[in-house]
Short mmCIF file of C-alpha atoms in Angstrom, two decimals:
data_model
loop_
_atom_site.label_atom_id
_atom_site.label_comp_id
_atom_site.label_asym_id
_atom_site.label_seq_id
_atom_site.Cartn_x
_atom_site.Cartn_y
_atom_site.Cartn_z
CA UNK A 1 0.00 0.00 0.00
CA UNK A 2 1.86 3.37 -1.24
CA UNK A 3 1.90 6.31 1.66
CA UNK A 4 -0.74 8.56 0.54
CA UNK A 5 -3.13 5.36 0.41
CA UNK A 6 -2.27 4.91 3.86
CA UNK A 7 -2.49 8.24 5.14
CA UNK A 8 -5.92 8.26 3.66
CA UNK A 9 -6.65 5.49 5.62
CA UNK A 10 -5.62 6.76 8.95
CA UNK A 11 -7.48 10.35 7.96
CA UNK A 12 -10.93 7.69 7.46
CA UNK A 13 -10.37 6.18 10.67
CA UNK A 14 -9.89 9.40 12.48
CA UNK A 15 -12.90 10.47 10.82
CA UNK A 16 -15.01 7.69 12.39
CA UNK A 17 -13.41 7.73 15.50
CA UNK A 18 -14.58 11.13 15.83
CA UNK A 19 -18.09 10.63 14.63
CA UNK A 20 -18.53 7.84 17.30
CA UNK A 21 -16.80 9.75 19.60
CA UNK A 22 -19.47 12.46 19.28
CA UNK A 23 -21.96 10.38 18.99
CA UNK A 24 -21.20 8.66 22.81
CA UNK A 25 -20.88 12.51 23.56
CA UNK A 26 -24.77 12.97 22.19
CA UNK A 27 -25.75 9.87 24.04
CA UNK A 28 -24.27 10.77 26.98
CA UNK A 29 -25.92 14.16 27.14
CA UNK A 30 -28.79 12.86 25.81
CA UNK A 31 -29.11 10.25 29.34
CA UNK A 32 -28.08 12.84 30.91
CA UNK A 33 -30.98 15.08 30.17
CA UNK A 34 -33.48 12.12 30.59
CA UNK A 35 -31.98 11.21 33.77
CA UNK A 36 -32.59 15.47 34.51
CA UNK A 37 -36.13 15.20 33.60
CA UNK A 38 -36.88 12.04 35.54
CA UNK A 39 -35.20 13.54 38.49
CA UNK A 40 -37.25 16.99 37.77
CA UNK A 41 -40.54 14.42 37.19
CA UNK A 42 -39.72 12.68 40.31
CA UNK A 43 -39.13 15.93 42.44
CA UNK A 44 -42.48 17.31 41.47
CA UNK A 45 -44.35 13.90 42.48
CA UNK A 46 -42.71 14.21 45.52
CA UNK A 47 -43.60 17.52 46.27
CA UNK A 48 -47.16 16.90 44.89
CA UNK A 49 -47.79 14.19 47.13
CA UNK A 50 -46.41 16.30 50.31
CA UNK A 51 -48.61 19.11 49.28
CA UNK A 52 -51.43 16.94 49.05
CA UNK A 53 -50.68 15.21 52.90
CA UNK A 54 -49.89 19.13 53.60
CA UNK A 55 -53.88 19.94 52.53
CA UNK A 56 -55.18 17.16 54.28
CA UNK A 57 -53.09 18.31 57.67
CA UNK A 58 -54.72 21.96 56.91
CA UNK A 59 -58.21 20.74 56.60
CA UNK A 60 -58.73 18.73 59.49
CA UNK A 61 -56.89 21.45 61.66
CA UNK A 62 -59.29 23.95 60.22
CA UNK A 63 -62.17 21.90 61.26
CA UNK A 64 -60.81 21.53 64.70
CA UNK A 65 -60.12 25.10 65.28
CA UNK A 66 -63.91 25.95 63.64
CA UNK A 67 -65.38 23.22 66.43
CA UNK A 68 -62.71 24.97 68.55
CA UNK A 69 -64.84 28.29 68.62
CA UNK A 70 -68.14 26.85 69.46
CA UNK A 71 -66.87 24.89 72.53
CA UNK A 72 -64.65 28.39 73.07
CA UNK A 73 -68.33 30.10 73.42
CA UNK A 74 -70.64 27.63 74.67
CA UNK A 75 -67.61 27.65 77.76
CA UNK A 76 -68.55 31.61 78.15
CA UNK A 77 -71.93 31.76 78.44
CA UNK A 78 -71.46 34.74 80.91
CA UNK A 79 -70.97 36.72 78.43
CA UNK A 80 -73.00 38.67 75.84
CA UNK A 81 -72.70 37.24 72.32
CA UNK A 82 -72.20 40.52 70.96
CA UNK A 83 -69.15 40.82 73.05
CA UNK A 84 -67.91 37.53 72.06
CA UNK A 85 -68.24 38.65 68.57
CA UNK A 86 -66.18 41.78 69.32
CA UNK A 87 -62.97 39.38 70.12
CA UNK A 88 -64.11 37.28 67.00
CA UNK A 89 -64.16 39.79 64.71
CA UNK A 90 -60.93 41.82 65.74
CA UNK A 91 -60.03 38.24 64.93
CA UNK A 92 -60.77 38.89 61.20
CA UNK A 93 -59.82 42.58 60.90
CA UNK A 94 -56.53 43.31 62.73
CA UNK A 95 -54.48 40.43 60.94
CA UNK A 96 -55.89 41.52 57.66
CA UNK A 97 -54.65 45.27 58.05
CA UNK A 98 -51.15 44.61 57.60
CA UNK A 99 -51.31 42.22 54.84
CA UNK A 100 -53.86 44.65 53.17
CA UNK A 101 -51.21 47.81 53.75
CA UNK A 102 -48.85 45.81 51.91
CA UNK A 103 -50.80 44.88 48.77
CA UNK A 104 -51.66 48.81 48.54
CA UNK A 105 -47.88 49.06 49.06
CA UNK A 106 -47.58 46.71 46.18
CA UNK A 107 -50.02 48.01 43.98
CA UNK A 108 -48.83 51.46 44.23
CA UNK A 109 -45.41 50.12 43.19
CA UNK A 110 -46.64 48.90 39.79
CA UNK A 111 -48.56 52.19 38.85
CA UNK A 112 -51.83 50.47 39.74
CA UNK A 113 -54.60 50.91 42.81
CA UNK A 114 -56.40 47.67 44.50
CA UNK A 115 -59.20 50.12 44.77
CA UNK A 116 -60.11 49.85 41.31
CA UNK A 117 -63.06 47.82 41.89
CA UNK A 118 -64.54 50.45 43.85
CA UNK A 119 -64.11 54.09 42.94
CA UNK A 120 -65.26 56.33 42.33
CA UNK A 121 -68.53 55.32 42.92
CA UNK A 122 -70.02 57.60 40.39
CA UNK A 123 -69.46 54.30 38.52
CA UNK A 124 -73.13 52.24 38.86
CA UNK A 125 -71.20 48.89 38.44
CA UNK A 126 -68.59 50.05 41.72
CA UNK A 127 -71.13 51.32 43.34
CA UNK A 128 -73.08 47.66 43.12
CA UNK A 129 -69.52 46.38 44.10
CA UNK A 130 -69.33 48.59 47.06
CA UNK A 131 -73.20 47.85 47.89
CA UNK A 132 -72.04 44.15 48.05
CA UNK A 133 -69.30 44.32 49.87
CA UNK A 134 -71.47 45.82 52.64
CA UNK A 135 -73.70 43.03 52.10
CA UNK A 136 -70.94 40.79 52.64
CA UNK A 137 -70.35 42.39 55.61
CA UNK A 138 -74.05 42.29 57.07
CA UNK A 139 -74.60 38.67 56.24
CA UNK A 140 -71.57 37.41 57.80
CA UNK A 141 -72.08 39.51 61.13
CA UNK A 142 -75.55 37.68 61.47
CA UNK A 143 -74.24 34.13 60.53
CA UNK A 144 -71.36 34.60 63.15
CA UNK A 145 -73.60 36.01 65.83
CA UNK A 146 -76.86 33.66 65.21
CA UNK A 147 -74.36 30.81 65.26
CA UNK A 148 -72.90 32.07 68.82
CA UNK A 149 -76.42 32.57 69.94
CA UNK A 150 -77.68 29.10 68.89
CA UNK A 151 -74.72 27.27 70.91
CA UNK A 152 -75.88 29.31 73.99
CA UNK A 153 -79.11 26.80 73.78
CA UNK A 154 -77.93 23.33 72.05
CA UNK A 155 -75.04 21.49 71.71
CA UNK A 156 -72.11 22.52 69.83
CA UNK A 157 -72.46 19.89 67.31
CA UNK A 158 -75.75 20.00 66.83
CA UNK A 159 -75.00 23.99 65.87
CA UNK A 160 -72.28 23.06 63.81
CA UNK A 161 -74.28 20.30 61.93
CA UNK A 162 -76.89 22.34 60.83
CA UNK A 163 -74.73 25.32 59.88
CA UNK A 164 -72.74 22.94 57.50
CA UNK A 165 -76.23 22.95 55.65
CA UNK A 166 -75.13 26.20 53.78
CA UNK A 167 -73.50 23.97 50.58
CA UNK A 168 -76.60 22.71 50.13
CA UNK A 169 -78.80 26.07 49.90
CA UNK A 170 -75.83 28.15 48.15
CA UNK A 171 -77.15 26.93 44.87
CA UNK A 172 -80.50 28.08 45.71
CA UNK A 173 -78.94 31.89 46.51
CA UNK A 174 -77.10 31.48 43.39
CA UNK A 175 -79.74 30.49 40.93
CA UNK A 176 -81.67 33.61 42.93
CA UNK A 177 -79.10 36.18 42.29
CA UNK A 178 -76.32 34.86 39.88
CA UNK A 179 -79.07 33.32 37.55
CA UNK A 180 -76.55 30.06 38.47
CA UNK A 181 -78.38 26.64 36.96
CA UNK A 182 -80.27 24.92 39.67
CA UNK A 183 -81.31 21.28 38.63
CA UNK A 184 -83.93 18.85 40.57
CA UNK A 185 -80.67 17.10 42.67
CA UNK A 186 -80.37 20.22 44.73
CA UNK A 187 -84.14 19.90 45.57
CA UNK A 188 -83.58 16.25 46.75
CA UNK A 189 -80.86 17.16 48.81
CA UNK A 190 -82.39 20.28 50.30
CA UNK A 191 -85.19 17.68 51.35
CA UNK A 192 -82.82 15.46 53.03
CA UNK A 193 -81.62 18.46 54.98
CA UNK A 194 -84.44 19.57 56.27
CA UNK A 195 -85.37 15.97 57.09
CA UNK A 196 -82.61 15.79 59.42
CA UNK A 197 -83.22 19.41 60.66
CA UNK A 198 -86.19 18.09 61.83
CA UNK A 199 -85.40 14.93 63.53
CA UNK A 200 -82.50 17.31 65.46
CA UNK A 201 -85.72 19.65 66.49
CA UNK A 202 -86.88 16.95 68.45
CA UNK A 203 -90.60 17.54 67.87
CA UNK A 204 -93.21 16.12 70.37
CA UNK A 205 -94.61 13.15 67.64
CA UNK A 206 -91.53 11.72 67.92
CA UNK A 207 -89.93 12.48 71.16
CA UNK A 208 -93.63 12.07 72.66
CA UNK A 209 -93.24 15.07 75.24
CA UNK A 210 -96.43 16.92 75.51
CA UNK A 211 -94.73 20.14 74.04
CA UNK A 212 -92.08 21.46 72.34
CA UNK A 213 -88.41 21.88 74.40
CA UNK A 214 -88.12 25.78 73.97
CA UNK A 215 -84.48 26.01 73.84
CA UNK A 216 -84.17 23.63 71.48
CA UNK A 217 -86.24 25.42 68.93
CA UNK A 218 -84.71 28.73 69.79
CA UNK A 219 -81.18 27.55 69.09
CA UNK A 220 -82.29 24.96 66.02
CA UNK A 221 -84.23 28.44 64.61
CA UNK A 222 -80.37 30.48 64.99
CA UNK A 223 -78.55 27.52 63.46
CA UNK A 224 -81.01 27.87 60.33
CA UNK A 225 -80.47 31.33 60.54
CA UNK A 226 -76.91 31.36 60.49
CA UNK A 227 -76.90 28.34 57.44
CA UNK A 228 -79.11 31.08 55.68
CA UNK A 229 -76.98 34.05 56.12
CA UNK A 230 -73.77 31.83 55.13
CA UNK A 231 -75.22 31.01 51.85
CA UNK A 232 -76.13 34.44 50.92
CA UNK A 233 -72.84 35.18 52.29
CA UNK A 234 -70.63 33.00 50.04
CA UNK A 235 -72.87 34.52 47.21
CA UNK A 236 -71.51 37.34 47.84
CA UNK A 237 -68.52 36.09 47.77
CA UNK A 238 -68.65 35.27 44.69
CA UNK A 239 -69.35 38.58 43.27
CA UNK A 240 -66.57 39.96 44.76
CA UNK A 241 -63.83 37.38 43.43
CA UNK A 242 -62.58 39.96 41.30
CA UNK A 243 -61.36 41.94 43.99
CA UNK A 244 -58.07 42.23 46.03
CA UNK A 245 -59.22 39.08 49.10
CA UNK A 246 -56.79 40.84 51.26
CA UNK A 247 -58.90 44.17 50.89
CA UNK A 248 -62.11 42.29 51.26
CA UNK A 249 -61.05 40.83 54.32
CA UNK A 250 -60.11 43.72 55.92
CA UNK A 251 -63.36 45.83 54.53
CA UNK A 252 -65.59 43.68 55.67
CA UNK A 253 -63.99 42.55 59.25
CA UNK A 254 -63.72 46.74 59.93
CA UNK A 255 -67.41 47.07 59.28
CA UNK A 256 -68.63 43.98 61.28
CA UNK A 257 -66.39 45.12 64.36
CA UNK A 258 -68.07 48.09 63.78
CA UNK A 259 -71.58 46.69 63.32
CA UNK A 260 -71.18 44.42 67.14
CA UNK A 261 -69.86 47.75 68.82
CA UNK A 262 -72.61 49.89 68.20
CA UNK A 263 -75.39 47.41 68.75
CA UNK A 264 -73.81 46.47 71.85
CA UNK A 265 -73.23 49.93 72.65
CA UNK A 266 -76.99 50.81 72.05
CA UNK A 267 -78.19 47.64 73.86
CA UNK A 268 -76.22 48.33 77.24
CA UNK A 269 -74.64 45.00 76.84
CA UNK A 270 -70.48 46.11 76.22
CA UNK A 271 -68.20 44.89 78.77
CA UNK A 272 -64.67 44.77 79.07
CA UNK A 273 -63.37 41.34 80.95
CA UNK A 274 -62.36 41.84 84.30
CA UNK A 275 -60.73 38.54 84.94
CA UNK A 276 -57.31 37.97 83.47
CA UNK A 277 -58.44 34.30 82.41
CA UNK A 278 -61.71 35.66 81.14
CA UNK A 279 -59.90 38.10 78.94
CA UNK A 280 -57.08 35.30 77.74
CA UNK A 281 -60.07 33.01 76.71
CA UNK A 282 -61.47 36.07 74.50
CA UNK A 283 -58.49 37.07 73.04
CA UNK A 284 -57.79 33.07 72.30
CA UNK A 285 -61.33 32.87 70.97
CA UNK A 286 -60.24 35.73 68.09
CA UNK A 287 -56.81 34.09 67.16
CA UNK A 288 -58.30 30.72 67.27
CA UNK A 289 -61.25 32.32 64.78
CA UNK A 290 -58.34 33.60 62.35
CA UNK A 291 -56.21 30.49 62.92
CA UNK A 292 -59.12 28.91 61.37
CA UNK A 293 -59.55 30.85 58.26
CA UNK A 294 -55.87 30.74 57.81
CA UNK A 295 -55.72 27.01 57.86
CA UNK A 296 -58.64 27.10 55.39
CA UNK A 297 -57.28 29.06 53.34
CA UNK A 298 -53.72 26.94 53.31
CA UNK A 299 -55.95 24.02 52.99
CA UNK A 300 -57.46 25.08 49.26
CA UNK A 301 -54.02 26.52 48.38
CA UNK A 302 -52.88 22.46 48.59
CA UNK A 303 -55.86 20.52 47.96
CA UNK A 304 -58.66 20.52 44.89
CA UNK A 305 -62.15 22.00 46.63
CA UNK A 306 -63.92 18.76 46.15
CA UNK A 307 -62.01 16.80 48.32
CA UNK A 308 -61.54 19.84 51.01
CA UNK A 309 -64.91 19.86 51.26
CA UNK A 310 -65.78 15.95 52.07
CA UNK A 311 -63.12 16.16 54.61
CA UNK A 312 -63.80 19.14 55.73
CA UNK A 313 -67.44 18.68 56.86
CA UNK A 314 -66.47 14.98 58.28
CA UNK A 315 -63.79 17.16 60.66
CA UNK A 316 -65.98 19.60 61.97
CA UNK A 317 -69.15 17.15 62.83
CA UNK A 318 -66.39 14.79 63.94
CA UNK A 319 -64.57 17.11 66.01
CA UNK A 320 -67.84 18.95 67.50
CA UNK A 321 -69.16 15.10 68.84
CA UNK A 322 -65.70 14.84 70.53
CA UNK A 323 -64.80 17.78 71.97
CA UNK A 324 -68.49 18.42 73.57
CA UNK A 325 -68.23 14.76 74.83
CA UNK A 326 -64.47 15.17 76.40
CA UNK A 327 -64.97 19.22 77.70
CA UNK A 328 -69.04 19.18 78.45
CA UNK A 329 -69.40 15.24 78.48
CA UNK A 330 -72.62 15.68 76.49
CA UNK A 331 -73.49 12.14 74.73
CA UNK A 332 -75.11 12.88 71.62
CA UNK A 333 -78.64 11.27 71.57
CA UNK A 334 -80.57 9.35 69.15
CA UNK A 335 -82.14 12.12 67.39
CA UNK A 336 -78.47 13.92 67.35
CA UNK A 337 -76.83 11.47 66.09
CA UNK A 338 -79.38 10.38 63.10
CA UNK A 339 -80.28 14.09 61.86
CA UNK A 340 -76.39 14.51 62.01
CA UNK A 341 -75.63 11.56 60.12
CA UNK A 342 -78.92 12.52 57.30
CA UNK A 343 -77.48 16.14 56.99
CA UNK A 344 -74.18 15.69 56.66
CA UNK A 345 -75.15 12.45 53.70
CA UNK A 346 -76.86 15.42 52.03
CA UNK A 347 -73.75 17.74 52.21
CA UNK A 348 -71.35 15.45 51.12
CA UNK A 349 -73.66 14.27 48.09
CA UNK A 350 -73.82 18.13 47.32
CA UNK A 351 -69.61 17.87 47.38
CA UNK A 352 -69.62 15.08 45.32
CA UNK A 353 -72.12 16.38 42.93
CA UNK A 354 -70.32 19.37 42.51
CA UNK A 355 -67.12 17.76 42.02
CA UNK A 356 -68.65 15.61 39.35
CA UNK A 357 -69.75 18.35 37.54
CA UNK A 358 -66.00 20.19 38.12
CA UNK A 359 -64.45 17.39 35.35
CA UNK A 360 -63.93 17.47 31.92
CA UNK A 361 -66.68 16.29 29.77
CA UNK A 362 -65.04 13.35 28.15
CA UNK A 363 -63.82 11.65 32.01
CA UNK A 364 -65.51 8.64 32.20
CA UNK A 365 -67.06 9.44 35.62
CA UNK A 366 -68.23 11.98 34.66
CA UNK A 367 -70.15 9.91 32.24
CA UNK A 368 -71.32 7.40 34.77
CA UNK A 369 -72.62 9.76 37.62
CA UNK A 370 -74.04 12.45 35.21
CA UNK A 371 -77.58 11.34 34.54
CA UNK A 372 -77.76 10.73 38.82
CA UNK A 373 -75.89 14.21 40.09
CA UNK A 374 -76.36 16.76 36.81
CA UNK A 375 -79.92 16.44 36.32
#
């Protein structure tokens, strides 16, 4: 073989040494992205999963701190509600100050106002905004305060049961006011509801007392209330989604603190604690209130609303039953426990329902529960 043949084929060799030397190099970078992304896939399912443990955590701690605040003022019954609600509500409105000065703060920043939504109320549509937002205001005053009146004369749970009725008449409110759809499955469980309202009434054909038990209807006739006012409530709620939440907080917690001072005020009822303890357990009652809310509000940040909701309402009721029993070692009855047990059936069917409806048209169960739930 003459030199230049040979040359040429130490050049050719070269050649492929190089092209399989770049193509280990491609290979090699190529695993090493995959092996990135799986990593990168992996991390994410991790972090999924601990979010989703994280919701859970969040969600029954909410429901213990909400059955928190009814044992919290069925423990003070000394006191005026209205006062109680004064502790409750600073609750709502001192936390949100801060955290609403620094979305203003924020806002400002960027060239921008989170005011927009409501002035100048020359505007008709901020002026409806506005009008709401005292709505909001008014409704949830009334559902706090009817629910602290009607644990002053039944048991905790029994309160918190029928309060957890809201879900089940929001769609009513919003077919009312939002011109939402309302089908004939809200009906049926609206039925169910007041079914078990009943039964937790305790009237005299089925207890077989000769009359009705006062306090019973008195605080069963709040809890309603207060289920009422929540649904019209988160209604309102609704409207105002467009809106900065830590402004609507704040708004609305002002105006209610407002709202239980001047009643009080007017009805000669305001009283500062004079007891150190008394005072502690008021001031607890108000963190515990926004502790709540907070862990809600973590809770939905973590977790899809359908399952928040199931687990939700199985914390409270569960949590209501227990605490009463272990503080107050008051054994639900028969009539407790089988009105509890029909209304909260009825709620979680109202979850489920709207959770059904929540997924894509094309899921398969969607297509097996719509004819039952979206009818």
């Amino acid at each position: 073989m003459s030199l230049p043949q040979v040359a040429s084929t130490i050049n050719l060799v070269l050649d492929e040494g190089e092209k399989n030397a770049s193509i280990v190099h491609i290979k090699s970078s190529e695993s090493s992205d995959s092996s990135s992304d799986l990593d990168l896939s992996q991390s994410k399912n991790r972090v999924k999963k601990h979010s989703k443990w994280l919701g859970l955590f969040f969600t029954v701690l909410s429901g213990f701190l909400f059955a928190s605040v009814g044992i919290l003022v069925k423990h003070m019954k000394g006191y005026h509600v209205l006062n109680l609600g004064l502790f409750r509500f600073l609750g709502i409105f001192l936390p949100a100050l801060p955290c609403t000065l620094m979305e203003i703060w924020k806002h400002k920043a960027k060239g921008n106002t989170i005011f927009e939504p409501l002035w100048p109320l020359s505007e008709p549509a901020k002026l409806r905004t506005m009008i709401v937002l005292f709505g909001r205001a008014l409704f949830g005053f009334g559902a706090i305060i009817s629910q602290f009146i009607a644990i002053q004369y039944i048991p905790v749970a029994d309160a918190v049961v029928i309060s957890s009725c809201s879900s089940v008449f929001v769609g009513f409110a919003a077919h009312l006011f939002l011109r939402e759809k309302c089908g004939v499955f809200p009906f049926l469980t609206a039925i169910m509801t007041v079914t078990g309202v009943a039964i937790m009434s305790r009237p005299p054909m089925l207890t077989g007392s000769k009359e009705y038990d006062w306090d019973t209807m008195i605080g069963t006739g709040f809890a309603l209330s207060r289920m009422v006012l929540t649904s019209f409530k988160i209604v309102f709620v609704r409207y105002l989604r467009d809106m900065n939440a830590s402004l609507v907080v704040m708004t609305t917690g002002f105006l209610q603190l407002m709202q239980c001072f001047v009643i009080s005020l007017a009805l000669g009822v305001f009283e500062i604690p004079t007891k150190l303890s008394d005072l502690g357990l008021l001031v607890l009652l108000g963190l515990i209130g926004f502790s709540s809310q907070m862990s809600l509000t973590w809770a939905l940040k973590c977790e899809k609303a359908g399952p928040f909701a199931v687990v939700r309402t199985s914390s409270d009721t569960l949590f209501a039953f227990l605490l009463q029993f272990l503080i107050f070692s008051v054994i639900p009855d028969m009539y407790s426990g089988i009105g509890a047990a029909i209304i909260t059936t009825a709620v979680l069917l109202t979850v489920f329902k709207k959770w059904i409806s929540s997924l894509p048209e094309d899921d398969k169960v969607r297509g097996i529960f719509t004819s039952a739930f979206l009818c």
